[in-house]
Coordinates of C-alpha atoms in Angstrom, one line a residue:
M1 CA 0.0 0.1 0.0
P2 CA 1.5 3.3 -0.8
D3 CA 2.6 6.0 1.8
T4 CA -0.3 8.4 2.6
P5 CA 1.3 11.8 1.8
K6 CA 2.3 13.9 4.8
K7 CA 0.2 17.0 5.7
D8 CA 1.8 20.4 6.5
G9 CA 0.4 20.0 10.0
D10 CA 2.1 16.6 10.5
S11 CA 5.4 18.2 9.5
K12 CA 5.1 20.7 12.0
K13 CA 4.2 18.5 14.6
E14 CA 7.4 16.5 13.9
N15 CA 9.5 19.9 14.1
K16 CA 8.2 20.6 17.6
K17 CA 9.5 17.2 18.7
I18 CA 13.0 17.8 17.8
K19 CA 14.7 19.1 21.1
S20 CA 17.3 21.8 20.9
P21 CA 20.7 20.9 22.5
L22 CA 21.2 22.1 26.2
K23 CA 22.8 25.3 26.5
F24 CA 25.7 25.3 29.2
G25 CA 26.5 28.9 28.5
E26 CA 28.1 31.6 26.1
L27 CA 31.6 33.0 25.5
I28 CA 31.5 36.7 24.2
V29 CA 34.4 38.5 23.0
L30 CA 34.6 42.0 24.2
G31 CA 34.9 44.7 21.6
Y32 CA 32.6 43.5 18.8
N33 CA 29.0 45.0 20.0
G34 CA 27.1 42.0 18.6
S35 CA 28.9 40.8 15.5
L36 CA 32.5 40.8 13.8
P37 CA 33.1 43.7 11.3
E38 CA 33.2 40.9 8.4
G39 CA 30.1 39.3 9.8
D40 CA 29.9 36.0 12.1
K41 CA 30.7 33.1 10.2
G42 CA 31.4 29.3 11.3
R43 CA 33.6 29.0 14.4
R44 CA 34.8 32.8 13.8
R45 CA 32.2 34.5 15.8
S46 CA 31.9 37.3 18.1
K47 CA 30.2 34.9 20.6
F48 CA 30.1 31.3 21.0
S49 CA 27.3 29.1 22.4
L50 CA 28.7 26.1 24.4
L51 CA 25.7 23.3 23.7
K52 CA 25.7 19.9 25.3
R53 CA 27.2 17.3 22.7
P54 CA 25.2 14.5 21.5
K55 CA 28.1 12.5 22.9
S56 CA 30.8 13.1 25.5
N57 CA 34.3 14.0 24.4
G58 CA 35.9 15.2 27.8
V59 CA 39.1 13.7 29.0
K60 CA 40.8 13.6 32.6
P61 CA 44.4 12.8 33.7
G62 CA 45.3 9.2 33.6
K63 CA 48.8 7.3 33.6
K64 CA 52.0 9.3 33.9
H65 CA 55.2 8.3 32.0
V66 CA 58.7 9.3 32.5
V67 CA 60.4 9.3 29.0
K68 CA 63.5 10.5 27.3
N69 CA 61.8 11.9 24.2
P70 CA 58.3 12.8 24.3
Q71 CA 58.0 12.8 20.6
T72 CA 58.5 9.1 20.3
A73 CA 56.4 8.1 23.4
K74 CA 53.7 5.8 22.7
A75 CA 50.9 8.2 24.4
V76 CA 52.0 10.9 22.2
L77 CA 52.1 9.1 18.8
D78 CA 48.8 7.5 19.4
S79 CA 46.1 9.9 17.8
N80 CA 43.4 8.1 19.8
C81 CA 45.0 9.1 23.0
A82 CA 45.3 12.6 24.4
A83 CA 48.5 13.5 25.9
V84 CA 50.3 16.4 27.8
S85 CA 54.0 16.4 27.7
Y86 CA 56.3 18.4 30.0
T87 CA 60.0 18.6 28.7
L88 CA 62.2 18.8 31.8
S89 CA 65.6 18.6 30.2
R90 CA 67.0 17.1 26.9
N91 CA 67.0 13.7 28.2
Q92 CA 63.8 13.6 30.2
A93 CA 60.3 14.4 29.8
V94 CA 57.1 13.6 31.7
V95 CA 54.1 12.5 29.6
I96 CA 50.5 12.5 31.3
E97 CA 48.2 10.3 29.4
Y98 CA 44.6 11.5 29.3
E99 CA 41.6 9.2 29.3
P100 CA 38.1 9.8 28.2
D101 CA 35.7 11.4 30.6
E102 CA 32.1 10.5 29.9
T103 CA 30.9 13.1 32.6
T104 CA 32.3 16.1 30.7
D105 CA 32.2 17.9 27.6
M106 CA 35.1 19.7 26.1
F107 CA 35.4 23.0 24.2
Q108 CA 38.7 24.6 22.8
I109 CA 39.4 28.1 22.0
G110 CA 42.2 29.5 20.2
R111 CA 43.8 31.2 17.2
S112 CA 44.0 28.1 15.1
S113 CA 41.7 27.5 12.3
E114 CA 42.3 23.8 12.9
S115 CA 39.6 21.3 13.5
P116 CA 40.2 20.7 17.3
I117 CA 39.3 24.3 18.0
D118 CA 35.5 24.9 18.5
F119 CA 35.9 28.9 18.9
V120 CA 38.3 30.6 16.7
V121 CA 39.4 34.0 18.7
L122 CA 41.8 36.3 16.9
D123 CA 43.3 39.7 18.5
T124 CA 40.8 42.2 19.3
V125 CA 41.7 45.7 17.7
P126 CA 40.0 48.4 19.6
G127 CA 37.2 50.5 17.7
A128 CA 37.6 48.1 14.6
Q129 CA 35.1 48.9 11.9
K130 CA 35.8 47.0 9.0
A131 CA 37.4 43.7 8.5
E132 CA 40.8 45.1 7.4
D133 CA 40.8 47.0 10.7
C134 CA 41.0 43.5 12.4
I135 CA 44.7 42.7 10.9
V136 CA 47.4 42.5 13.2
S137 CA 51.1 41.8 12.2
Q138 CA 51.9 39.6 14.9
S139 CA 49.3 37.7 17.2
T140 CA 49.9 37.2 21.0
I141 CA 47.1 34.8 21.3
S142 CA 48.2 31.2 21.6
R143 CA 47.1 28.7 18.6
F144 CA 45.4 26.3 21.0
A145 CA 45.0 28.9 23.9
C146 CA 42.8 26.9 26.4
R147 CA 40.1 24.4 27.0
I148 CA 36.9 24.3 29.2
L149 CA 35.5 21.4 30.4
V150 CA 31.7 21.4 31.4
D151 CA 29.8 18.8 33.3
R152 CA 27.2 17.0 31.4
S153 CA 24.9 16.8 34.6
P154 CA 23.3 19.6 36.6
P155 CA 24.7 22.1 37.9
Y156 CA 26.7 21.9 34.7
T157 CA 29.8 23.4 36.4
A158 CA 32.5 24.7 33.7
R159 CA 36.1 24.7 34.3
I160 CA 39.0 26.2 32.5
Y161 CA 42.5 24.9 31.8
A162 CA 45.4 26.6 29.8
A163 CA 46.3 25.2 26.5
G164 CA 44.2 23.1 24.1
F165 CA 45.0 19.8 22.5
D166 CA 46.2 20.1 18.7
S167 CA 45.3 18.1 15.9
A168 CA 47.3 15.0 17.0
R169 CA 45.6 15.4 20.4
N170 CA 48.6 16.6 22.2
I171 CA 49.8 19.4 24.2
F172 CA 53.7 20.2 24.4
L173 CA 55.4 22.3 27.1
G174 CA 58.9 22.6 25.9
E175 CA 62.1 23.0 27.8
K176 CA 61.8 26.8 27.9
A177 CA 58.1 26.7 29.2
T178 CA 57.3 27.5 32.9
K179 CA 56.6 24.1 34.4
W180 CA 57.3 22.5 38.1
Q181 CA 56.7 19.5 40.1
N182 CA 55.3 19.6 43.8
D183 CA 56.2 17.6 46.7
K184 CA 53.8 14.9 45.6
K185 CA 55.8 14.6 42.3
E186 CA 52.5 16.1 40.4
I187 CA 53.6 18.2 37.5
D188 CA 52.1 21.1 36.0
G189 CA 52.8 24.3 33.8
L190 CA 51.9 27.6 32.2
T191 CA 51.7 28.7 28.7
T192 CA 53.9 31.5 27.3
N193 CA 51.3 34.6 27.7
G194 CA 49.2 32.6 30.0
V195 CA 45.5 32.6 30.4
L196 CA 44.0 34.9 33.1
I197 CA 40.6 34.7 34.6
M198 CA 38.8 37.3 36.9
H199 CA 35.6 36.4 38.9
P200 CA 33.4 39.6 39.7
V201 CA 32.7 39.9 43.3
G202 CA 28.9 39.1 44.0
G203 CA 28.3 37.5 40.5
F204 CA 27.2 39.3 37.5
N205 CA 24.6 41.8 38.3
D206 CA 24.0 45.9 39.0
Q207 CA 25.7 45.1 42.5
S208 CA 28.9 43.4 41.0
K209 CA 32.3 44.8 41.7
A210 CA 35.7 43.8 40.2
G211 CA 37.5 40.8 41.5
L212 CA 41.2 39.9 41.3
W213 CA 42.9 38.6 38.2
R214 CA 44.4 35.0 38.5
E215 CA 46.3 32.6 36.2
V216 CA 45.2 29.4 35.6
S217 CA 47.6 26.5 34.7
V218 CA 47.5 23.6 32.1
G219 CA 46.4 21.4 34.9
G220 CA 43.7 23.9 36.3
G221 CA 45.6 25.2 39.4
V222 CA 44.8 28.9 40.0
Y223 CA 48.0 31.2 40.7
E224 CA 48.7 34.7 41.6
L225 CA 49.6 36.8 38.5
R226 CA 53.4 36.4 37.3
E227 CA 55.6 39.8 37.4
S228 CA 54.8 40.2 34.1
R229 CA 52.9 38.4 31.4
S230 CA 55.4 36.0 30.0
T231 CA 58.2 35.8 32.7
P232 CA 59.4 32.2 33.4
K233 CA 58.9 32.1 37.1
K234 CA 55.4 31.1 38.3
S235 CA 53.7 32.8 41.1
N236 CA 52.0 31.5 44.3
L237 CA 49.2 28.8 44.2
I238 CA 45.9 30.2 45.5
E239 CA 44.9 27.0 47.4
D240 CA 41.4 28.1 48.3
E241 CA 40.3 29.0 44.6
E242 CA 39.2 26.9 41.8
N243 CA 39.2 27.2 38.0
I244 CA 35.5 27.2 37.8
L245 CA 33.9 29.7 35.5
Y246 CA 31.3 31.6 37.2
D247 CA 28.4 33.8 35.6
G248 CA 30.4 37.2 34.8
T249 CA 34.0 35.5 34.9
L250 CA 36.3 37.3 32.4
I251 CA 39.0 35.3 30.4
D252 CA 42.0 37.0 28.9
L253 CA 44.0 35.4 26.4
C254 CA 46.5 38.1 25.7
G255 CA 45.1 39.7 22.8
A256 CA 41.4 39.2 23.4
T257 CA 39.3 39.1 26.5
L258 CA 36.0 36.9 26.7
L259 CA 33.1 37.1 29.2
W260 CA 31.5 33.7 30.2
R261 CA 27.8 33.8 30.8
S262 CA 26.1 30.9 32.3
A263 CA 22.8 29.7 30.7
L264 CA 21.2 30.5 34.0
G265 CA 22.8 33.9 34.3
L266 CA 21.5 34.8 30.7
L267 CA 17.9 34.6 31.7
S268 CA 18.3 37.8 33.7
S269 CA 20.0 39.9 30.9
P270 CA 18.1 41.8 28.5
S271 CA 17.1 40.3 25.1
R272 CA 18.0 41.8 21.7
R273 CA 14.5 42.6 21.3
E274 CA 14.2 44.3 24.7
L275 CA 17.2 46.5 23.5
D276 CA 15.3 47.2 20.5
H277 CA 12.3 48.3 22.3
Q278 CA 14.4 50.7 24.2
I279 CA 15.8 52.5 21.2
E280 CA 12.2 52.7 20.1
E281 CA 11.1 54.3 23.5
I282 CA 13.9 56.8 23.2
N283 CA 13.1 57.8 19.4
A284 CA 9.3 57.9 20.4
G285 CA 10.2 60.9 22.4
R286 CA 11.3 62.7 19.0
P287 CA 14.5 64.2 20.7
Q288 CA 15.5 67.1 18.9
C289 CA 18.9 69.0 17.9
P290 CA 19.0 72.2 20.0
V291 CA 20.7 73.8 17.2
G292 CA 19.3 72.6 13.8
L293 CA 15.9 71.7 15.6
N294 CA 15.8 68.6 13.6
T295 CA 14.4 65.3 15.0
L296 CA 17.2 62.7 16.0
V297 CA 16.9 59.1 15.6
I298 CA 19.1 56.4 17.3
P299 CA 19.7 53.8 14.4
N300 CA 19.2 50.3 15.8
K301 CA 21.4 47.4 14.0
N302 CA 19.0 46.9 11.0
T303 CA 18.7 50.5 10.1
L304 CA 20.9 52.7 7.8
T305 CA 22.2 55.7 9.4
V306 CA 20.6 58.9 8.2
T307 CA 23.3 61.8 8.6
E308 CA 21.1 64.6 9.5
K309 CA 19.0 62.2 12.2
Q310 CA 22.2 60.6 13.7
P311 CA 22.6 61.8 17.2
Y312 CA 26.1 63.0 18.3
V313 CA 27.0 63.8 22.0
Y314 CA 29.3 66.1 23.7
L315 CA 31.4 63.9 25.9
K316 CA 32.4 66.5 28.4
C317 CA 28.7 67.5 29.3
G318 CA 26.4 65.1 27.7
H319 CA 24.2 67.2 25.6
V320 CA 23.0 65.6 22.5
H321 CA 22.9 67.3 19.1
G322 CA 22.6 66.4 15.5
K323 CA 25.9 66.5 13.4
H324 CA 26.7 70.2 13.0
E325 CA 29.4 72.6 12.1
W326 CA 28.7 75.4 14.7
G327 CA 31.7 76.0 16.9
A328 CA 35.1 75.4 15.5
S329 CA 37.0 72.6 16.9
D330 CA 40.6 73.0 18.0
E331 CA 43.7 70.9 17.1
A332 CA 42.7 68.1 19.4
G333 CA 39.2 67.8 17.5
N334 CA 37.3 69.3 20.7
R335 CA 34.1 71.5 20.3
T336 CA 32.4 73.9 22.5
C337 CA 28.9 72.7 23.3
P338 CA 26.3 75.4 22.4
M339 CA 24.3 74.7 25.3
C340 CA 26.6 74.8 28.3
R341 CA 29.7 76.0 26.7
E342 CA 31.9 73.2 27.7
T343 CA 34.5 72.1 25.3
G344 CA 35.5 68.6 24.7
P345 CA 35.1 65.7 22.2
F346 CA 31.9 65.4 20.0
Q347 CA 31.2 61.7 19.3
K348 CA 28.6 59.9 17.2
L349 CA 26.1 58.5 19.6
Q350 CA 25.4 54.6 19.1
M351 CA 23.8 51.9 21.2
G352 CA 25.6 48.8 22.9
N353 CA 24.2 46.1 21.2
E354 CA 25.3 43.0 22.8
P355 CA 22.7 42.0 25.3
S356 CA 25.0 39.6 27.2
L357 CA 27.1 42.6 28.4
Y358 CA 24.4 44.3 30.4
V359 CA 24.1 43.8 34.3
D360 CA 20.6 45.1 34.1
S361 CA 17.5 45.7 31.9
E362 CA 17.2 49.6 32.5
L363 CA 17.1 52.1 29.7
P364 CA 20.3 53.6 28.3
T365 CA 21.2 56.8 29.8
H366 CA 24.8 57.0 29.8
T367 CA 27.6 56.6 27.3
F368 CA 31.3 55.6 27.4
N369 CA 33.9 58.4 26.7
P370 CA 35.6 58.2 24.3
C371 CA 33.6 56.0 21.9
G372 CA 29.9 57.0 22.4
H373 CA 28.5 53.7 23.0
M374 CA 25.3 53.9 25.0
S375 CA 24.1 51.7 27.7
S376 CA 22.4 51.6 31.1
E377 CA 23.9 53.6 33.9
K378 CA 24.8 50.4 36.2
T379 CA 26.2 48.5 33.2
I380 CA 28.4 51.4 32.2
K381 CA 29.5 52.1 35.8
Y382 CA 30.3 48.3 36.0
W383 CA 32.5 48.2 33.1
A384 CA 34.2 51.4 33.8
S385 CA 35.4 50.0 37.1
I386 CA 36.7 46.7 35.4
P387 CA 40.8 46.6 35.0
I388 CA 41.2 44.6 31.7
P389 CA 44.6 43.3 30.9
Y390 CA 46.3 45.6 28.5
G391 CA 49.5 44.5 26.7
C392 CA 51.9 42.5 28.7
H393 CA 52.2 44.6 31.7
G394 CA 49.2 46.9 32.6
F395 CA 45.3 47.1 33.0
I396 CA 43.0 49.5 31.8
A397 CA 39.3 49.9 31.8
V398 CA 37.5 49.6 28.4
C399 CA 34.1 50.0 26.7
P400 CA 33.0 46.4 26.4
F401 CA 31.2 47.0 23.0
C402 CA 34.1 48.4 21.0
A403 CA 37.3 47.7 23.5
T404 CA 38.3 51.2 23.2
P405 CA 40.0 52.4 26.2
L406 CA 38.1 54.8 28.3
K407 CA 39.3 58.5 28.8
E408 CA 39.2 60.7 31.6
H409 CA 37.7 59.8 34.9
P410 CA 35.1 58.3 35.2
G411 CA 35.4 57.2 31.5
Y412 CA 31.6 57.9 31.1
V413 CA 28.9 60.7 31.0
K414 CA 25.2 60.9 31.5
V415 CA 23.4 61.8 28.1
I416 CA 21.1 64.8 28.0
W417 CA 18.3 64.9 25.6
Q418 CA 16.0 67.6 24.3
D419 CA 13.0 65.4 23.9
N420 CA 9.3 65.3 24.4
V421 CA 9.2 68.9 23.3
D422 CA 5.7 69.0 21.8

């Protein structure tokens, strides 16, 4: 008997039965405001969702082998076996054989585009607008920078480790790499430029404060920062801290900084639709340019910018205008505000579009200096208080939407509109 043709309703019922994979959380690269300049494609994206795998691919440390040459060790040559090799001298190395762990899923992050890397992360160029702006001559991000292992069972705890396995499922720490053995003969090490983490105090919300930056080792130990990023001497082990990722934990790969948001934490963040609604709410007030008296419109991601309607803000005082030529700029490009006579930068005002960076769902009332990205007051104040690793030695507060270093304390200003004037 021939098969009965399926009705459209039957297909819809079948589609509803297909369950979406469980989401553990998201990694968001600071500086891209919702999408890469060239667009999010494949594994190269502005943010990456960690989804429960159909089958576990996690690994855990197993047997330890002391060998003369790690390159010829059986565990290293076996492509079905994951291994971490620590070269102690020309004639001695320790190889840790890793065995399958059915309780965890593993996700790898790095600069390499090879298949073991799940999330390809390149160096962030502050304020990049086009794909060509993102090109750097020499990257400081490791090809296999780090790996995250997430428990497949509730509460889906995520842990981070420095270094990732390459295409042959190996991690090599050469003779010059920072490594050590403890009293129990357990071996561990650090990568060249290190993987740093920072947990915000009090979680990721409108009451959060900056925590202390730490470095995580290949084995998952948590250490105080080294004297400089790549110095060969390790710092002290922090015995009462773990390599667990909490909602709002920052991960720095020396060239790019990532924010970890747990699936539970994301439920309290605004949606993209909510941010669009906030833009609509401000635009509904028909804000005007005090000079040209023309209506200003904040563009959203899907709207082409109309020059006459694009709002600009004086970053010294916060007064919003349309683009105008009134008041000549000085050599530094500063302009004098017609409303209050304050002289300072005159910058295009734009929305912070990445919802995962928000600590609350309030209306955007403040903007970062000098980039002009607008967000809620508590979100702005939170990020202005967070020291982000900058280069190999220092820390600096940046706009999370474009990674531009903030200028002049406090690094932001309240936005003052001339609106609802009808």
